[in-house]
JSON list of C-alpha atoms in Angstrom, two decimals:
[
{"chain": "K", "resi": 1434, "resn": "MET", "atom": "CA", "xyz": [-7.33, 1.18, 15.52]},
{"chain": "K", "resi": 1435, "resn": "THR", "atom": "CA", "xyz": [-7.82, 1.97, 12.12]},
{"chain": "K", "resi": 1436, "resn": "GLU", "atom": "CA", "xyz": [-7.25, -1.16, 9.64]},
{"chain": "K", "resi": 1437, "resn": "LEU", "atom": "CA", "xyz": [-5.94, -0.61, 6.14]},
{"chain": "K", "resi": 1438, "resn": "THR", "atom": "CA", "xyz": [-5.88, -3.75, 4.08]},
{"chain": "K", "resi": 1439, "resn": "VAL", "atom": "CA", "xyz": [-4.32, -4.12, 0.63]},
{"chain": "K", "resi": 1440, "resn": "PHE", "atom": "CA", "xyz": [-5.47, -6.80, -1.58]},
{"chain": "K", "resi": 1441, "resn": "ASP", "atom": "CA", "xyz": [-2.04, -7.04, -3.91]},
{"chain": "K", "resi": 1442, "resn": "PRO", "atom": "CA", "xyz": [-2.12, -8.55, -7.91]},
{"chain": "K", "resi": 1443, "resn": "PRO", "atom": "CA", "xyz": [0.11, -11.66, -8.01]},
{"chain": "K", "resi": 1444, "resn": "GLN", "atom": "CA", "xyz": [3.47, -10.75, -7.36]},
{"chain": "K", "resi": 1445, "resn": "CYS", "atom": "CA", "xyz": [6.91, -12.81, -6.78]},
{"chain": "K", "resi": 1446, "resn": "CYS", "atom": "CA", "xyz": [6.89, -11.69, -3.16]},
{"chain": "K", "resi": 1447, "resn": "SER", "atom": "CA", "xyz": [4.94, -10.34, -0.29]},
{"chain": "K", "resi": 1448, "resn": "THR", "atom": "CA", "xyz": [5.85, -6.27, -1.03]},
{"chain": "K", "resi": 1449, "resn": "GLY", "atom": "CA", "xyz": [6.43, -6.94, -4.93]},
{"chain": "K", "resi": 1450, "resn": "VAL", "atom": "CA", "xyz": [9.57, -5.62, -4.14]},
{"chain": "K", "resi": 1451, "resn": "CYS", "atom": "CA", "xyz": [12.09, -8.26, -5.52]},
{"chain": "K", "resi": 1452, "resn": "GLY", "atom": "CA", "xyz": [13.67, -9.94, -8.71]},
{"chain": "K", "resi": 1453, "resn": "PRO", "atom": "CA", "xyz": [15.76, -8.35, -11.12]},
{"chain": "K", "resi": 1454, "resn": "SER", "atom": "CA", "xyz": [13.43, -4.89, -12.07]},
{"chain": "K", "resi": 1455, "resn": "VAL", "atom": "CA", "xyz": [11.39, -3.46, -9.09]},
{"chain": "K", "resi": 1456, "resn": "ASP", "atom": "CA", "xyz": [8.61, -1.63, -10.13]},
{"chain": "K", "resi": 1457, "resn": "PRO", "atom": "CA", "xyz": [9.24, 1.99, -8.19]},
{"chain": "K", "resi": 1458, "resn": "LYS", "atom": "CA", "xyz": [5.33, 2.38, -7.35]},
{"chain": "K", "resi": 1459, "resn": "LEU", "atom": "CA", "xyz": [5.78, -0.91, -5.04]},
{"chain": "K", "resi": 1460, "resn": "SER", "atom": "CA", "xyz": [9.24, 0.76, -3.45]},
{"chain": "K", "resi": 1461, "resn": "LYS", "atom": "CA", "xyz": [7.49, 3.79, -3.02]},
{"chain": "K", "resi": 1462, "resn": "LEU", "atom": "CA", "xyz": [4.11, 1.78, -1.76]},
{"chain": "K", "resi": 1463, "resn": "ALA", "atom": "CA", "xyz": [6.34, -0.13, 0.79]},
{"chain": "K", "resi": 1464, "resn": "ALA", "atom": "CA", "xyz": [7.88, 2.69, 1.98]},
{"chain": "K", "resi": 1465, "resn": "ASP", "atom": "CA", "xyz": [4.44, 4.37, 2.21]},
{"chain": "K", "resi": 1466, "resn": "LEU", "atom": "CA", "xyz": [2.44, 1.62, 4.25]},
{"chain": "K", "resi": 1467, "resn": "ASP", "atom": "CA", "xyz": [5.56, 1.59, 6.52]},
{"chain": "K", "resi": 1468, "resn": "TRP", "atom": "CA", "xyz": [5.06, 5.26, 7.47]},
{"chain": "K", "resi": 1469, "resn": "VAL", "atom": "CA", "xyz": [1.17, 4.73, 8.14]},
{"chain": "K", "resi": 1470, "resn": "LYS", "atom": "CA", "xyz": [2.32, 1.86, 10.12]},
{"chain": "K", "resi": 1471, "resn": "LYS", "atom": "CA", "xyz": [4.40, 4.33, 12.35]},
{"chain": "K", "resi": 1472, "resn": "GLN", "atom": "CA", "xyz": [1.58, 6.75, 12.52]},
{"chain": "K", "resi": 1473, "resn": "GLY", "atom": "CA", "xyz": [-0.34, 3.81, 14.77]},
{"chain": "K", "resi": 1474, "resn": "VAL", "atom": "CA", "xyz": [-2.37, 2.29, 11.89]},
{"chain": "K", "resi": 1475, "resn": "SER", "atom": "CA", "xyz": [-2.73, -1.47, 11.76]},
{"chain": "K", "resi": 1476, "resn": "VAL", "atom": "CA", "xyz": [-1.77, -2.68, 8.09]},
{"chain": "K", "resi": 1477, "resn": "ILE", "atom": "CA", "xyz": [-2.60, -6.08, 6.39]},
{"chain": "K", "resi": 1478, "resn": "ARG", "atom": "CA", "xyz": [-1.25, -6.90, 3.01]},
{"chain": "K", "resi": 1479, "resn": "TYR", "atom": "CA", "xyz": [-2.38, -9.87, 0.88]},
{"chain": "K", "resi": 1480, "resn": "ASN", "atom": "CA", "xyz": [-0.71, -11.16, -2.23]},
{"chain": "K", "resi": 1481, "resn": "LEU", "atom": "CA", "xyz": [-2.90, -13.09, -4.76]},
{"chain": "K", "resi": 1482, "resn": "SER", "atom": "CA", "xyz": [-0.11, -15.37, -5.41]},
{"chain": "K", "resi": 1483, "resn": "GLN", "atom": "CA", "xyz": [0.73, -16.36, -1.88]},
{"chain": "K", "resi": 1484, "resn": "GLN", "atom": "CA", "xyz": [-2.59, -15.95, 0.08]},
{"chain": "K", "resi": 1485, "resn": "PRO", "atom": "CA", "xyz": [-5.25, -16.57, -2.39]},
{"chain": "K", "resi": 1486, "resn": "GLY", "atom": "CA", "xyz": [-7.47, -17.65, 0.59]},
{"chain": "K", "resi": 1487, "resn": "ALA", "atom": "CA", "xyz": [-7.71, -14.14, 1.58]},
{"chain": "K", "resi": 1488, "resn": "PHE", "atom": "CA", "xyz": [-9.59, -13.21, -1.63]},
{"chain": "K", "resi": 1489, "resn": "VAL", "atom": "CA", "xyz": [-11.98, -15.79, -1.33]},
{"chain": "K", "resi": 1490, "resn": "GLU", "atom": "CA", "xyz": [-12.87, -15.13, 2.06]},
{"chain": "K", "resi": 1491, "resn": "ASN", "atom": "CA", "xyz": [-13.38, -11.50, 2.06]},
{"chain": "K", "resi": 1492, "resn": "ALA", "atom": "CA", "xyz": [-17.06, -10.96, 0.23]},
{"chain": "K", "resi": 1493, "resn": "THR", "atom": "CA", "xyz": [-16.22, -7.75, -0.97]},
{"chain": "K", "resi": 1494, "resn": "VAL", "atom": "CA", "xyz": [-12.77, -8.27, -2.82]},
{"chain": "K", "resi": 1495, "resn": "LYS", "atom": "CA", "xyz": [-14.40, -11.68, -4.05]},
{"chain": "K", "resi": 1496, "resn": "ASP", "atom": "CA", "xyz": [-17.12, -9.86, -5.66]},
{"chain": "K", "resi": 1497, "resn": "ILE", "atom": "CA", "xyz": [-14.86, -7.30, -6.95]},
{"chain": "K", "resi": 1498, "resn": "LEU", "atom": "CA", "xyz": [-12.97, -9.89, -8.66]},
{"chain": "K", "resi": 1499, "resn": "GLN", "atom": "CA", "xyz": [-15.93, -11.83, -9.91]},
{"chain": "K", "resi": 1500, "resn": "ARG", "atom": "CA", "xyz": [-17.16, -8.63, -11.43]},
{"chain": "K", "resi": 1501, "resn": "ARG", "atom": "CA", "xyz": [-13.72, -7.15, -12.71]},
{"chain": "K", "resi": 1502, "resn": "GLY", "atom": "CA", "xyz": [-11.33, -10.04, -12.70]},
{"chain": "K", "resi": 1503, "resn": "GLU", "atom": "CA", "xyz": [-7.43, -9.04, -11.56]},
{"chain": "K", "resi": 1504, "resn": "ASP", "atom": "CA", "xyz": [-7.26, -5.75, -13.62]},
{"chain": "K", "resi": 1505, "resn": "ALA", "atom": "CA", "xyz": [-9.38, -4.42, -10.48]},
{"chain": "K", "resi": 1506, "resn": "LEU", "atom": "CA", "xyz": [-6.08, -5.42, -8.23]},
{"chain": "K", "resi": 1507, "resn": "PRO", "atom": "CA", "xyz": [-4.80, -3.76, -6.23]},
{"chain": "K", "resi": 1508, "resn": "VAL", "atom": "CA", "xyz": [-7.58, -3.42, -3.53]},
{"chain": "K", "resi": 1509, "resn": "PHE", "atom": "CA", "xyz": [-7.59, -1.27, -0.66]},
{"chain": "K", "resi": 1510, "resn": "LEU", "atom": "CA", "xyz": [-9.93, -1.16, 2.26]},
{"chain": "K", "resi": 1511, "resn": "VAL", "atom": "CA", "xyz": [-10.11, 0.62, 5.05]},
{"chain": "K", "resi": 1512, "resn": "ASP", "atom": "CA", "xyz": [-11.82, -0.89, 8.05]},
{"chain": "K", "resi": 1513, "resn": "GLY", "atom": "CA", "xyz": [-13.67, -3.12, 5.49]},
{"chain": "K", "resi": 1514, "resn": "GLU", "atom": "CA", "xyz": [-14.52, 0.11, 2.96]},
{"chain": "K", "resi": 1515, "resn": "VAL", "atom": "CA", "xyz": [-13.20, -0.06, -0.72]},
{"chain": "K", "resi": 1516, "resn": "MET", "atom": "CA", "xyz": [-11.18, 2.97, -1.02]},
{"chain": "K", "resi": 1517, "resn": "SER", "atom": "CA", "xyz": [-9.50, 1.89, -4.43]},
{"chain": "K", "resi": 1518, "resn": "GLN", "atom": "CA", "xyz": [-9.25, -0.53, -6.79]},
{"chain": "K", "resi": 1519, "resn": "GLY", "atom": "CA", "xyz": [-6.73, -1.24, -10.07]},
{"chain": "K", "resi": 1520, "resn": "SER", "atom": "CA", "xyz": [-4.16, 1.31, -8.82]},
{"chain": "K", "resi": 1521, "resn": "TYR", "atom": "CA", "xyz": [-1.53, 2.13, -6.20]},
{"chain": "K", "resi": 1522, "resn": "PRO", "atom": "CA", "xyz": [-2.41, 5.31, -4.40]},
{"chain": "K", "resi": 1523, "resn": "ASP", "atom": "CA", "xyz": [0.35, 7.85, -2.99]},
{"chain": "K", "resi": 1524, "resn": "ARG", "atom": "CA", "xyz": [0.92, 8.78, 0.76]},
{"chain": "K", "resi": 1525, "resn": "GLN", "atom": "CA", "xyz": [-1.14, 11.49, 0.61]},
{"chain": "K", "resi": 1526, "resn": "ALA", "atom": "CA", "xyz": [-4.36, 9.53, -0.27]},
{"chain": "K", "resi": 1527, "resn": "LEU", "atom": "CA", "xyz": [-3.24, 6.95, 2.12]},
{"chain": "K", "resi": 1528, "resn": "ALA", "atom": "CA", "xyz": [-3.15, 9.39, 4.77]},
{"chain": "K", "resi": 1529, "resn": "ALA", "atom": "CA", "xyz": [-6.49, 10.85, 3.85]},
{"chain": "K", "resi": 1530, "resn": "TRP", "atom": "CA", "xyz": [-8.26, 7.17, 3.86]},
{"chain": "K", "resi": 1531, "resn": "VAL", "atom": "CA", "xyz": [-7.03, 6.87, 7.58]},
{"chain": "K", "resi": 1532, "resn": "GLY", "atom": "CA", "xyz": [-7.10, 9.87, 9.01]},
{"chain": "K", "resi": 1533, "resn": "ILE", "atom": "CA", "xyz": [-3.87, 11.00, 9.08]},
{"chain": "K", "resi": 1534, "resn": "LYS", "atom": "CA", "xyz": [-3.28, 14.81, 9.03]},
{"chain": "K", "resi": 1535, "resn": "ALA", "atom": "CA", "xyz": [-1.87, 15.71, 5.60]},
{"chain": "K", "resi": 1536, "resn": "GLU", "atom": "CA", "xyz": [1.01, 17.61, 7.17]},
{"chain": "K", "resi": 1537, "resn": "SER", "atom": "CA", "xyz": [2.27, 14.67, 8.49]},
{"chain": "K", "resi": 1538, "resn": "ALA", "atom": "CA", "xyz": [2.44, 13.00, 5.15]},
{"chain": "K", "resi": 1539, "resn": "ASP", "atom": "CA", "xyz": [3.69, 16.18, 3.26]},
{"chain": "K", "resi": 1540, "resn": "THR", "atom": "CA", "xyz": [6.45, 16.40, 6.22]},
{"chain": "K", "resi": 1541, "resn": "GLU", "atom": "CA", "xyz": [7.71, 12.81, 6.18]},
{"chain": "K", "resi": 1542, "resn": "SER", "atom": "CA", "xyz": [7.83, 12.21, 2.20]},
{"chain": "K", "resi": 1543, "resn": "ALA", "atom": "CA", "xyz": [10.04, 15.21, 2.06]},
{"chain": "K", "resi": 1544, "resn": "GLY", "atom": "CA", "xyz": [13.35, 13.23, 2.93]},
{"chain": "K", "resi": 1545, "resn": "GLY", "atom": "CA", "xyz": [15.31, 9.96, 1.86]},
{"chain": "K", "resi": 1546, "resn": "CYS", "atom": "CA", "xyz": [15.81, 8.81, -1.35]},
{"chain": "K", "resi": 1547, "resn": "GLY", "atom": "CA", "xyz": [12.86, 10.86, -3.14]},
{"chain": "K", "resi": 1548, "resn": "GLY", "atom": "CA", "xyz": [13.57, 14.27, -1.06]},
{"chain": "K", "resi": 1549, "resn": "ASN", "atom": "CA", "xyz": [15.85, 17.16, -0.90]},
{"chain": "K", "resi": 1550, "resn": "ASP", "atom": "CA", "xyz": [17.96, 15.76, 2.48]},
{"chain": "K", "resi": 1551, "resn": "GLN", "atom": "CA", "xyz": [20.85, 13.91, 0.84]},
{"chain": "K", "resi": 1552, "resn": "SER", "atom": "CA", "xyz": [22.96, 14.54, 3.79]},
{"chain": "K", "resi": 1553, "resn": "PRO", "atom": "CA", "xyz": [24.79, 11.77, 5.52]},
{"chain": "K", "resi": 1554, "resn": "GLY", "atom": "CA", "xyz": [22.75, 9.69, 8.14]},
{"chain": "K", "resi": 1555, "resn": "SER", "atom": "CA", "xyz": [19.45, 11.30, 6.12]},
{"chain": "K", "resi": 1556, "resn": "GLY", "atom": "CA", "xyz": [18.45, 7.50, 4.67]},
{"chain": "K", "resi": 1557, "resn": "CYS", "atom": "CA", "xyz": [19.14, 8.78, 1.30]},
{"chain": "K", "resi": 1558, "resn": "CYS", "atom": "CA", "xyz": [20.65, 6.18, -1.09]}
]
């Protein structure tokens, strides 16, 4: 099983989707990571504020932080290989990294609050 590991910068909670002003990028990432999980990928997410030990225990992430500091976060690893540093990917990138067909990413992202389907029961806000 493919494993996607996310090392997030310090945030108020595990997803960053909390507090009075939620960053829309973090809301979208949370939905995209949930979608990736539903495709059969193991997703592990660490927050520097809540799980600092995970950042020290991972030699790759520790090295990145020593060289670049917290500006390198978030760091995304797929099966231990660095895929991205310093920014949050979109669903297309996540799909490509973990080997999910792009058509699935496009189809799934078309509905819900960010898409065109606003019918009752569609999941749209």
